[in-house]
Structure formats: structure tokens, C-alpha cells
Amino acid sequence: MNEFDIIARFFAPLAGDGAFGLKDDVAVLPQRPGHDLIVTTDAISEGTDFFAFDPPGTVAQKALRVNLSDLAAKGAEPVGYLLNLSLPHSIREDWLAAFAAGLAADQKEFGIALLGGDTGATEGPLSIAVTAFGFVPSGKLVKRSGARVGDAVYVTGTIGDCGGGLAIFKRETHSLTDADRDYLTGRYRVPEPPVGFAKDLRDIAHASVDVSDGLIADLGHIASASGVRIVVEGEHVPLSTSLKSLWKGDAVARAATAGDDYQTAFTAPPGLSGPFTEIGKVMAGEGVALTMAGNEIVITKPGYRHF
Ligand code: ADP
Ligand code: MG
């Protein structure tokens, strides 16, 4: 198989409107009157963001979903993506077939299509870069910089599950049931960004961020962009029962700094209810603090860093 065979066989069936069946040099991006086109990119690589033994379909889903998470956090609806693959020479057809099936499943789930990409060989680890496009009504993008003193802090989903799954893959000792273990490792492999919530988010949020490096680290981006202080009340951080079984008394502090969540954290007026949990307050000042029963917990590492 050369790269043209790979493109024609595995990726052309996924091509959307404007992609010319992946048989031209470029694609035409669809436009939506009255909307801003939003773009984001994120790459994942073997050994850093996924394991060589992960099923290829879940690797595909993770590559897409880490990008859909950024769009969701900004209130954008996804429409399409570019796929840039650096493949080892030893790549097998059955790996590519399962990878493409994972893309197809998520294209259906999220209503998106493939618009183009690049396919090349590498001597290094397998790496997948996705560039995703989405729309928001003009001017309605939710930024990191809009938090106001007096806002509450909210987060979607549960926090720390993916970090827990990673800890299990890294052979941290535990006494979980098979169901708890499978839930956490499943979340590490296939994150669940709140894509459907984006349209409501943009109506209520003053500021928002994609939680990818760690809840505390990412809220730090809102705090610095908005010029405010954020206090997270640890007892309110939503944790799954599986994660509490894994990390017990350390669960909050570890979950809040673990990363890989791909949820949306945002600030908005206090007292709102919806598919999210109120976890803290926006105050005058700077930085992010995590408290338990009113006492600040010392955090040495607020989130994941590549370097
Ligand atoms: P170029 O010679 O400009 O690099 P390619 O031969 O790489 O072009 O690509 C041919 C077509 O196939 C283009 O439409 C490109 O967007 C598409 N394509 C290449 N690789 C991928 C991929 N991994 N996923 C989706 N489309 C791809
Ligand atoms: Mg190319």
C-alpha cells in the first residue's frame, strides 16, 4: 500500500461535502451565514497520549475528541476536520481499517466529516494531528477572559476519570472491581467531551476553558486571562464512584490536577442548574486555590506539562 492507496481505501469513504472525495489538492470549507468559523488543532502520539496496545478505533476517537473538546468549550458546533497522519513503515492494513471505523463512528455520532489531510511515514512513534472546524453564531464565542468577580465556577461531567485510567495502565496498585477498572480505562481511551452542551454554554458562560491538562491548571488560564482569583471547593468537585474507589482520600487533589478530562470548566452567575456542577467562586485577586472544608490544599503540580 502506498499513501494514495491508503487515502483512497480508508479515508475517501469518510470525506464530506467540499472535499472532492479527497481527490484534489484542497477542500472547500462550508460557510454558515451569521456564524463565525472556529478552528482548533491538537495532536496525539503513541507513548504519550495513547498506548501501542490501545484498539485503533479508540485511538481514532481520542484524536478527534480532544479537538471536539476545544470546540465544545468555546460554545462551537463541530462540522469537519483535517487529519494529518505520521505512520510507522510497519503500519498494517487491519490497523488502518479499524482506525477508519473509529473515525466513521464518531463522524456519525457528532455530525462531522473528513475534509482532507496528509499521510506520511515516520521513523518516530505513530502520531495523529487533527484540525477541527466548528461554527458559533457571530460574536458568541466564549473566551477565557470574561470571568467576573461574583461568578460561580462550574464543570461538566466528572473529573479525574481519565487520569485514573492512566494510573491503572501505569500499573498503580488497586483493588477495583473489573467494572470500575474498565470504566476508568475506557474514559482514558475515549473521552466524552460535552459537545451537545455547547449551544447552552454560550448563552450562560462568561468565560470557559477546555479541561485537558488538569482542572486547577486550566482554571488558572481563566484566572490569568480574566484578571481574577478562582477558589475551587474540593468537596464539590464531581467524582465518579469508580474514581473514589481508586484514589480514596487523595481522590479530589489527584483528580483536580490529573488532566485528560476533556470536560468544560466555565464561570457564570451562581445558582444555575444543568448538566454541570458548581465547584467554586470567582473573587478579586489572582491564581487558583483548592480548598477542602475551607482549608487550602497545597498543590505542587496543578496539571500536566509536556516540558
Ligand atoms: P499533497 O501532494 O498536496 O501532499 P496528498 O497527495 O497528500 O496531497 O493528498 C491528496 C488528497 O488526499 C488531498 O485532498 C488531501 O487532503 C487528502 N489526504 C491525504 N491524507 C489524508 C488523510 N490522512 N486524511 C484525509 N485526507 C487526506
Ligand atoms: Mg500530502
PDB file of N, CA, C and O in Angstrom, residues 187-254:
ATOM      1  N   ARG A 187     -12.583   5.554  29.888  1.00  0.00           N
ATOM      2  CA  ARG A 187     -12.618   7.020  29.804  1.00  0.00           C
ATOM      3  C   ARG A 187     -11.274   7.581  29.358  1.00  0.00           C
ATOM      4  O   ARG A 187     -11.212   8.604  28.698  1.00  0.00           O
ATOM      5  N   TYR A 188     -10.180   6.925  29.758  1.00  0.00           N
ATOM      6  CA  TYR A 188      -8.861   7.366  29.278  1.00  0.00           C
ATOM      7  C   TYR A 188      -8.776   7.192  27.761  1.00  0.00           C
ATOM      8  O   TYR A 188      -8.278   8.056  27.044  1.00  0.00           O
ATOM      9  N   ARG A 189      -9.269   6.082  27.273  1.00  0.00           N
ATOM     10  CA  ARG A 189      -9.168   5.826  25.835  1.00  0.00           C
ATOM     11  C   ARG A 189     -10.136   6.671  25.021  1.00  0.00           C
ATOM     12  O   ARG A 189      -9.798   7.136  23.933  1.00  0.00           O
ATOM     13  N   VAL A 190     -11.345   6.829  25.525  1.00  0.00           N
ATOM     14  CA  VAL A 190     -12.375   7.554  24.764  1.00  0.00           C
ATOM     15  C   VAL A 190     -13.005   8.617  25.665  1.00  0.00           C
ATOM     16  O   VAL A 190     -13.967   8.342  26.382  1.00  0.00           O
ATOM     17  N   PRO A 191     -12.464   9.835  25.650  1.00  0.00           N
ATOM     18  CA  PRO A 191     -13.059  10.905  26.457  1.00  0.00           C
ATOM     19  C   PRO A 191     -14.467  11.251  25.946  1.00  0.00           C
ATOM     20  O   PRO A 191     -14.812  10.926  24.803  1.00  0.00           O
ATOM     21  N   GLU A 192     -15.244  11.904  26.812  1.00  0.00           N
ATOM     22  CA  GLU A 192     -16.628  12.262  26.462  1.00  0.00           C
ATOM     23  C   GLU A 192     -16.816  13.779  26.555  1.00  0.00           C
ATOM     24  O   GLU A 192     -17.463  14.278  27.479  1.00  0.00           O
ATOM     25  N   PRO A 193     -16.271  14.535  25.605  1.00  0.00           N
ATOM     26  CA  PRO A 193     -16.441  15.998  25.677  1.00  0.00           C
ATOM     27  C   PRO A 193     -17.920  16.385  25.546  1.00  0.00           C
ATOM     28  O   PRO A 193     -18.674  15.705  24.850  1.00  0.00           O
ATOM     29  N   PRO A 194     -18.342  17.459  26.224  1.00  0.00           N
ATOM     30  CA  PRO A 194     -19.763  17.841  26.253  1.00  0.00           C
ATOM     31  C   PRO A 194     -20.187  18.599  24.994  1.00  0.00           C
ATOM     32  O   PRO A 194     -20.577  19.767  25.053  1.00  0.00           O
ATOM     33  N   VAL A 195     -20.131  17.919  23.855  1.00  0.00           N
ATOM     34  CA  VAL A 195     -20.387  18.560  22.560  1.00  0.00           C
ATOM     35  C   VAL A 195     -21.814  19.107  22.486  1.00  0.00           C
ATOM     36  O   VAL A 195     -22.045  20.220  22.020  1.00  0.00           O
ATOM     37  N   GLY A 196     -22.775  18.332  22.964  1.00  0.00           N
ATOM     38  CA  GLY A 196     -24.173  18.747  22.874  1.00  0.00           C
ATOM     39  C   GLY A 196     -24.518  19.923  23.777  1.00  0.00           C
ATOM     40  O   GLY A 196     -25.525  20.612  23.567  1.00  0.00           O
ATOM     41  N   PHE A 197     -23.690  20.175  24.771  1.00  0.00           N
ATOM     42  CA  PHE A 197     -23.939  21.254  25.727  1.00  0.00           C
ATOM     43  C   PHE A 197     -23.472  22.618  25.199  1.00  0.00           C
ATOM     44  O   PHE A 197     -23.850  23.667  25.730  1.00  0.00           O
ATOM     45  N   ALA A 198     -22.669  22.610  24.121  1.00  0.00           N
ATOM     46  CA  ALA A 198     -22.027  23.854  23.661  1.00  0.00           C
ATOM     47  C   ALA A 198     -23.028  24.979  23.409  1.00  0.00           C
ATOM     48  O   ALA A 198     -22.773  26.139  23.737  1.00  0.00           O
ATOM     49  N   LYS A 199     -24.183  24.634  22.821  1.00  0.00           N
ATOM     50  CA  LYS A 199     -25.129  25.702  22.463  1.00  0.00           C
ATOM     51  C   LYS A 199     -25.740  26.360  23.698  1.00  0.00           C
ATOM     52  O   LYS A 199     -26.078  27.546  23.666  1.00  0.00           O
ATOM     53  N   ASP A 200     -25.879  25.606  24.782  1.00  0.00           N
ATOM     54  CA  ASP A 200     -26.368  26.205  26.031  1.00  0.00           C
ATOM     55  C   ASP A 200     -25.248  26.962  26.737  1.00  0.00           C
ATOM     56  O   ASP A 200     -25.480  28.014  27.336  1.00  0.00           O
ATOM     57  N   LEU A 201     -24.045  26.402  26.673  1.00  0.00           N
ATOM     58  CA  LEU A 201     -22.887  27.056  27.307  1.00  0.00           C
ATOM     59  C   LEU A 201     -22.770  28.506  26.856  1.00  0.00           C
ATOM     60  O   LEU A 201     -22.570  29.412  27.667  1.00  0.00           O
ATOM     61  N   ARG A 202     -22.902  28.741  25.552  1.00  0.00           N
ATOM     62  CA  ARG A 202     -22.638  30.103  25.057  1.00  0.00           C
ATOM     63  C   ARG A 202     -23.699  31.093  25.505  1.00  0.00           C
ATOM     64  O   ARG A 202     -23.477  32.292  25.459  1.00  0.00           O
ATOM     65  N   ASP A 203     -24.832  30.596  25.946  1.00  0.00           N
ATOM     66  CA  ASP A 203     -25.855  31.513  26.470  1.00  0.00           C
ATOM     67  C   ASP A 203     -25.638  31.863  27.937  1.00  0.00           C
ATOM     68  O   ASP A 203     -26.136  32.886  28.398  1.00  0.00           O
ATOM     69  N   ILE A 204     -24.926  31.000  28.686  1.00  0.00           N
ATOM     70  CA  ILE A 204     -24.804  31.258  30.133  1.00  0.00           C
ATOM     71  C   ILE A 204     -23.402  31.627  30.594  1.00  0.00           C
ATOM     72  O   ILE A 204     -23.250  32.325  31.588  1.00  0.00           O
ATOM     73  N   ALA A 205     -22.371  31.161  29.877  1.00  0.00           N
ATOM     74  CA  ALA A 205     -20.998  31.307  30.406  1.00  0.00           C
ATOM     75  C   ALA A 205     -20.427  32.690  30.133  1.00  0.00           C
ATOM     76  O   ALA A 205     -20.621  33.257  29.055  1.00  0.00           O
ATOM     77  N   HIS A 206     -19.704  33.214  31.120  1.00  0.00           N
ATOM     78  CA  HIS A 206     -18.928  34.446  30.929  1.00  0.00           C
ATOM     79  C   HIS A 206     -17.515  34.132  30.451  1.00  0.00           C
ATOM     80  O   HIS A 206     -16.906  34.928  29.744  1.00  0.00           O
ATOM     81  N   ALA A 207     -16.981  32.979  30.884  1.00  0.00           N
ATOM     82  CA  ALA A 207     -15.634  32.546  30.488  1.00  0.00           C
ATOM     83  C   ALA A 207     -15.621  31.028  30.520  1.00  0.00           C
ATOM     84  O   ALA A 207     -16.363  30.419  31.297  1.00  0.00           O
ATOM     85  N   SER A 208     -14.786  30.417  29.688  1.00  0.00           N
ATOM     86  CA  SER A 208     -14.717  28.949  29.714  1.00  0.00           C
ATOM     87  C   SER A 208     -13.380  28.471  29.194  1.00  0.00           C
ATOM     88  O   SER A 208     -12.655  29.202  28.516  1.00  0.00           O
ATOM     89  N   VAL A 209     -13.088  27.206  29.538  1.00  0.00           N
ATOM     90  CA  VAL A 209     -11.835  26.584  29.110  1.00  0.00           C
ATOM     91  C   VAL A 209     -12.053  25.077  28.991  1.00  0.00           C
ATOM     92  O   VAL A 209     -12.886  24.504  29.696  1.00  0.00           O
ATOM     93  N   ASP A 210     -11.307  24.491  28.067  1.00  0.00           N
ATOM     94  CA  ASP A 210     -11.302  23.038  27.905  1.00  0.00           C
ATOM     95  C   ASP A 210     -10.389  22.460  28.992  1.00  0.00           C
ATOM     96  O   ASP A 210      -9.252  22.908  29.149  1.00  0.00           O
ATOM     97  N   VAL A 211     -10.899  21.522  29.781  1.00  0.00           N
ATOM     98  CA  VAL A 211     -10.081  20.920  30.841  1.00  0.00           C
ATOM     99  C   VAL A 211      -9.296  19.759  30.231  1.00  0.00           C
ATOM    100  O   VAL A 211      -9.843  18.684  30.005  1.00  0.00           O
ATOM    101  N   SER A 212      -8.031  20.009  29.910  1.00  0.00           N
ATOM    102  CA  SER A 212      -7.229  18.950  29.281  1.00  0.00           C
ATOM    103  C   SER A 212      -5.940  18.658  30.042  1.00  0.00           C
ATOM    104  O   SER A 212      -5.475  17.535  30.070  1.00  0.00           O
ATOM    105  N   ASP A 213      -5.365  19.672  30.669  1.00  0.00           N
ATOM    106  CA  ASP A 213      -4.093  19.457  31.378  1.00  0.00           C
ATOM    107  C   ASP A 213      -4.296  19.188  32.863  1.00  0.00           C
ATOM    108  O   ASP A 213      -3.411  18.660  33.532  1.00  0.00           O
ATOM    109  N   GLY A 214      -5.458  19.573  33.400  1.00  0.00           N
ATOM    110  CA  GLY A 214      -5.731  19.454  34.831  1.00  0.00           C
ATOM    111  C   GLY A 214      -6.692  20.579  35.200  1.00  0.00           C
ATOM    112  O   GLY A 214      -6.506  21.713  34.747  1.00  0.00           O
ATOM    113  N   LEU A 215      -7.690  20.274  36.004  1.00  0.00           N
ATOM    114  CA  LEU A 215      -8.719  21.271  36.343  1.00  0.00           C
ATOM    115  C   LEU A 215      -8.101  22.543  36.922  1.00  0.00           C
ATOM    116  O   LEU A 215      -8.441  23.653  36.507  1.00  0.00           O
ATOM    117  N   ILE A 216      -7.181  22.389  37.863  1.00  0.00           N
ATOM    118  CA  ILE A 216      -6.593  23.567  38.515  1.00  0.00           C
ATOM    119  C   ILE A 216      -5.743  24.358  37.526  1.00  0.00           C
ATOM    120  O   ILE A 216      -5.827  25.591  37.441  1.00  0.00           O
ATOM    121  N   ALA A 217      -4.937  23.636  36.737  1.00  0.00           N
ATOM    122  CA  ALA A 217      -4.083  24.308  35.749  1.00  0.00           C
ATOM    123  C   ALA A 217      -4.932  25.062  34.734  1.00  0.00           C
ATOM    124  O   ALA A 217      -4.631  26.209  34.378  1.00  0.00           O
ATOM    125  N   ASP A 218      -6.000  24.438  34.249  1.00  0.00           N
ATOM    126  CA  ASP A 218      -6.804  25.071  33.209  1.00  0.00           C
ATOM    127  C   ASP A 218      -7.650  26.223  33.757  1.00  0.00           C
ATOM    128  O   ASP A 218      -7.813  27.246  33.086  1.00  0.00           O
ATOM    129  N   LEU A 219      -8.145  26.088  34.976  1.00  0.00           N
ATOM    130  CA  LEU A 219      -8.832  27.242  35.590  1.00  0.00           C
ATOM    131  C   LEU A 219      -7.844  28.395  35.779  1.00  0.00           C
ATOM    132  O   LEU A 219      -8.240  29.563  35.740  1.00  0.00           O
ATOM    133  N   GLY A 220      -6.567  28.062  35.951  1.00  0.00           N
ATOM    134  CA  GLY A 220      -5.535  29.097  36.031  1.00  0.00           C
ATOM    135  C   GLY A 220      -5.489  29.948  34.769  1.00  0.00           C
ATOM    136  O   GLY A 220      -5.190  31.143  34.828  1.00  0.00           O
ATOM    137  N   HIS A 221      -5.819  29.349  33.617  1.00  0.00           N
ATOM    138  CA  HIS A 221      -5.847  30.125  32.371  1.00  0.00           C
ATOM    139  C   HIS A 221      -6.997  31.135  32.395  1.00  0.00           C
ATOM    140  O   HIS A 221      -6.855  32.259  31.918  1.00  0.00           O
ATOM    141  N   ILE A 222      -8.148  30.723  32.944  1.00  0.00           N
ATOM    142  CA  ILE A 222      -9.263  31.683  33.074  1.00  0.00           C
ATOM    143  C   ILE A 222      -8.870  32.791  34.042  1.00  0.00           C
ATOM    144  O   ILE A 222      -9.088  33.975  33.770  1.00  0.00           O
ATOM    145  N   ALA A 223      -8.269  32.392  35.186  1.00  0.00           N
ATOM    146  CA  ALA A 223      -7.913  33.386  36.205  1.00  0.00           C
ATOM    147  C   ALA A 223      -6.950  34.426  35.620  1.00  0.00           C
ATOM    148  O   ALA A 223      -7.164  35.637  35.791  1.00  0.00           O
ATOM    149  N   SER A 224      -5.919  33.968  34.893  1.00  0.00           N
ATOM    150  CA  SER A 224      -4.955  34.958  34.400  1.00  0.00           C
ATOM    151  C   SER A 224      -5.531  35.762  33.236  1.00  0.00           C
ATOM    152  O   SER A 224      -5.327  36.972  33.169  1.00  0.00           O
ATOM    153  N   ALA A 225      -6.289  35.109  32.341  1.00  0.00           N
ATOM    154  CA  ALA A 225      -6.861  35.858  31.206  1.00  0.00           C
ATOM    155  C   ALA A 225      -7.908  36.875  31.673  1.00  0.00           C
ATOM    156  O   ALA A 225      -8.095  37.920  31.048  1.00  0.00           O
ATOM    157  N   SER A 226      -8.610  36.559  32.768  1.00  0.00           N
ATOM    158  CA  SER A 226      -9.695  37.423  33.254  1.00  0.00           C
ATOM    159  C   SER A 226      -9.240  38.379  34.350  1.00  0.00           C
ATOM    160  O   SER A 226     -10.012  39.257  34.749  1.00  0.00           O
ATOM    161  N   GLY A 227      -8.034  38.167  34.891  1.00  0.00           N
ATOM    162  CA  GLY A 227      -7.561  39.027  35.979  1.00  0.00           C
ATOM    163  C   GLY A 227      -8.346  38.840  37.259  1.00  0.00           C
ATOM    164  O   GLY A 227      -8.713  39.803  37.940  1.00  0.00           O
ATOM    165  N   VAL A 228      -8.632  37.573  37.607  1.00  0.00           N
ATOM    166  CA  VAL A 228      -9.421  37.257  38.811  1.00  0.00           C
ATOM    167  C   VAL A 228      -8.745  36.113  39.582  1.00  0.00           C
ATOM    168  O   VAL A 228      -7.807  35.492  39.093  1.00  0.00           O
ATOM    169  N   ARG A 229      -9.286  35.859  40.789  1.00  0.00           N
ATOM    170  CA  ARG A 229      -8.864  34.702  41.576  1.00  0.00           C
ATOM    171  C   ARG A 229      -9.989  33.674  41.546  1.00  0.00           C
ATOM    172  O   ARG A 229     -11.171  34.046  41.591  1.00  0.00           O
ATOM    173  N   ILE A 230      -9.628  32.391  41.483  1.00  0.00           N
ATOM    174  CA  ILE A 230     -10.633  31.322  41.486  1.00  0.00           C
ATOM    175  C   ILE A 230     -10.372  30.420  42.685  1.00  0.00           C
ATOM    176  O   ILE A 230      -9.230  30.013  42.922  1.00  0.00           O
ATOM    177  N   VAL A 231     -11.428  30.165  43.453  1.00  0.00           N
ATOM    178  CA  VAL A 231     -11.322  29.222  44.561  1.00  0.00           C
ATOM    179  C   VAL A 231     -12.206  28.021  44.247  1.00  0.00           C
ATOM    180  O   VAL A 231     -13.412  28.171  44.023  1.00  0.00           O
ATOM    181  N   VAL A 232     -11.600  26.843  44.190  1.00  0.00           N
ATOM    182  CA  VAL A 232     -12.327  25.596  43.923  1.00  0.00           C
ATOM    183  C   VAL A 232     -12.575  24.907  45.262  1.00  0.00           C
ATOM    184  O   VAL A 232     -11.625  24.642  46.007  1.00  0.00           O
ATOM    185  N   GLU A 233     -13.856  24.649  45.546  1.00  0.00           N
ATOM    186  CA  GLU A 233     -14.203  23.944  46.791  1.00  0.00           C
ATOM    187  C   GLU A 233     -14.156  22.447  46.500  1.00  0.00           C
ATOM    188  O   GLU A 233     -15.038  21.895  45.840  1.00  0.00           O
ATOM    189  N   GLY A 234     -13.086  21.811  46.982  1.00  0.00           N
ATOM    190  CA  GLY A 234     -12.787  20.425  46.618  1.00  0.00           C
ATOM    191  C   GLY A 234     -13.926  19.467  46.879  1.00  0.00           C
ATOM    192  O   GLY A 234     -14.155  18.538  46.101  1.00  0.00           O
ATOM    193  N   GLU A 235     -14.689  19.708  47.958  1.00  0.00           N
ATOM    194  CA  GLU A 235     -15.765  18.762  48.288  1.00  0.00           C
ATOM    195  C   GLU A 235     -16.875  18.777  47.240  1.00  0.00           C
ATOM    196  O   GLU A 235     -17.698  17.862  47.193  1.00  0.00           O
ATOM    197  N   HIS A 236     -16.898  19.805  46.376  1.00  0.00           N
ATOM    198  CA  HIS A 236     -17.928  19.865  45.333  1.00  0.00           C
ATOM    199  C   HIS A 236     -17.464  19.373  43.968  1.00  0.00           C
ATOM    200  O   HIS A 236     -18.265  19.296  43.036  1.00  0.00           O
ATOM    201  N   VAL A 237     -16.173  19.068  43.842  1.00  0.00           N
ATOM    202  CA  VAL A 237     -15.678  18.589  42.537  1.00  0.00           C
ATOM    203  C   VAL A 237     -16.311  17.224  42.246  1.00  0.00           C
ATOM    204  O   VAL A 237     -16.209  16.302  43.062  1.00  0.00           O
ATOM    205  N   PRO A 238     -17.008  17.087  41.098  1.00  0.00           N
ATOM    206  CA  PRO A 238     -17.729  15.835  40.815  1.00  0.00           C
ATOM    207  C   PRO A 238     -16.787  14.682  40.466  1.00  0.00           C
ATOM    208  O   PRO A 238     -16.006  14.781  39.523  1.00  0.00           O
ATOM    209  N   LEU A 239     -16.871  13.619  41.265  1.00  0.00           N
ATOM    210  CA  LEU A 239     -16.025  12.434  41.056  1.00  0.00           C
ATOM    211  C   LEU A 239     -16.916  11.210  40.864  1.00  0.00           C
ATOM    212  O   LEU A 239     -17.932  11.066  41.544  1.00  0.00           O
ATOM    213  N   SER A 240     -16.511  10.321  39.969  1.00  0.00           N
ATOM    214  CA  SER A 240     -17.262   9.075  39.799  1.00  0.00           C
ATOM    215  C   SER A 240     -17.000   8.163  41.001  1.00  0.00           C
ATOM    216  O   SER A 240     -15.964   8.271  41.668  1.00  0.00           O
ATOM    217  N   THR A 241     -17.921   7.254  41.247  1.00  0.00           N
ATOM    218  CA  THR A 241     -17.700   6.298  42.344  1.00  0.00           C
ATOM    219  C   THR A 241     -16.485   5.420  42.037  1.00  0.00           C
ATOM    220  O   THR A 241     -15.747   5.037  42.940  1.00  0.00           O
ATOM    221  N   SER A 242     -16.257   5.136  40.746  1.00  0.00           N
ATOM    222  CA  SER A 242     -15.090   4.317  40.382  1.00  0.00           C
ATOM    223  C   SER A 242     -13.802   5.025  40.779  1.00  0.00           C
ATOM    224  O   SER A 242     -12.867   4.403  41.301  1.00  0.00           O
ATOM    225  N   LEU A 243     -13.744   6.323  40.529  1.00  0.00           N
ATOM    226  CA  LEU A 243     -12.517   7.054  40.855  1.00  0.00           C
ATOM    227  C   LEU A 243     -12.315   7.155  42.357  1.00  0.00           C
ATOM    228  O   LEU A 243     -11.188   7.040  42.846  1.00  0.00           O
ATOM    229  N   LYS A 244     -13.419   7.349  43.088  1.00  0.00           N
ATOM    230  CA  LYS A 244     -13.287   7.406  44.560  1.00  0.00           C
ATOM    231  C   LYS A 244     -12.769   6.069  45.093  1.00  0.00           C
ATOM    232  O   LYS A 244     -11.972   6.037  46.029  1.00  0.00           O
ATOM    233  N   SER A 245     -13.200   4.967  44.479  1.00  0.00           N
ATOM    234  CA  SER A 245     -12.703   3.657  44.914  1.00  0.00           C
ATOM    235  C   SER A 245     -11.215   3.515  44.621  1.00  0.00           C
ATOM    236  O   SER A 245     -10.489   2.859  45.360  1.00  0.00           O
ATOM    237  N   LEU A 246     -10.768   4.122  43.534  1.00  0.00           N
ATOM    238  CA  LEU A 246      -9.349   4.007  43.162  1.00  0.00           C
ATOM    239  C   LEU A 246      -8.467   4.867  44.062  1.00  0.00           C
ATOM    240  O   LEU A 246      -7.466   4.390  44.584  1.00  0.00           O
ATOM    241  N   TRP A 247      -8.840   6.139  44.229  1.00  0.00           N
ATOM    242  CA  TRP A 247      -7.934   7.097  44.858  1.00  0.00           C
ATOM    243  C   TRP A 247      -8.329   7.467  46.292  1.00  0.00           C
ATOM    244  O   TRP A 247      -7.612   8.224  46.953  1.00  0.00           O
ATOM    245  N   LYS A 248      -9.481   7.023  46.734  1.00  0.00           N
ATOM    246  CA  LYS A 248      -9.913   7.187  48.126  1.00  0.00           C
ATOM    247  C   LYS A 248      -9.676   8.608  48.655  1.00  0.00           C
ATOM    248  O   LYS A 248     -10.142   9.560  48.044  1.00  0.00           O
ATOM    249  N   GLY A 249      -8.949   8.738  49.759  1.00  0.00           N
ATOM    250  CA  GLY A 249      -8.774  10.047  50.399  1.00  0.00           C
ATOM    251  C   GLY A 249      -8.038  11.078  49.560  1.00  0.00           C
ATOM    252  O   GLY A 249      -8.170  12.283  49.769  1.00  0.00           O
ATOM    253  N   ASP A 250      -7.225  10.610  48.590  1.00  0.00           N
ATOM    254  CA  ASP A 250      -6.486  11.544  47.723  1.00  0.00           C
ATOM    255  C   ASP A 250      -7.278  11.933  46.484  1.00  0.00           C
ATOM    256  O   ASP A 250      -6.762  12.649  45.620  1.00  0.00           O
ATOM    257  N   ALA A 251      -8.505  11.419  46.349  1.00  0.00           N
ATOM    258  CA  ALA A 251      -9.191  11.498  45.055  1.00  0.00           C
ATOM    259  C   ALA A 251      -9.339  12.939  44.567  1.00  0.00           C
ATOM    260  O   ALA A 251      -9.068  13.222  43.404  1.00  0.00           O
ATOM    261  N   VAL A 252      -9.752  13.864  45.438  1.00  0.00           N
ATOM    262  CA  VAL A 252     -10.009  15.227  44.962  1.00  0.00           C
ATOM    263  C   VAL A 252      -8.721  15.885  44.479  1.00  0.00           C
ATOM    264  O   VAL A 252      -8.663  16.429  43.363  1.00  0.00           O
ATOM    265  N   ALA A 253      -7.681  15.845  45.309  1.00  0.00           N
ATOM    266  CA  ALA A 253      -6.437  16.538  44.942  1.00  0.00           C
ATOM    267  C   ALA A 253      -5.830  15.932  43.686  1.00  0.00           C
ATOM    268  O   ALA A 253      -5.334  16.646  42.806  1.00  0.00           O
ATOM    269  N   ARG A 254      -5.881  14.620  43.556  1.00  0.00           N
ATOM    270  CA  ARG A 254      -5.314  13.999  42.355  1.00  0.00           C
ATOM    271  C   ARG A 254      -6.179  14.269  41.132  1.00  0.00           C
ATOM    272  O   ARG A 254      -5.668  14.575  40.054  1.00  0.00           O
TER     273      ARG A 254
END
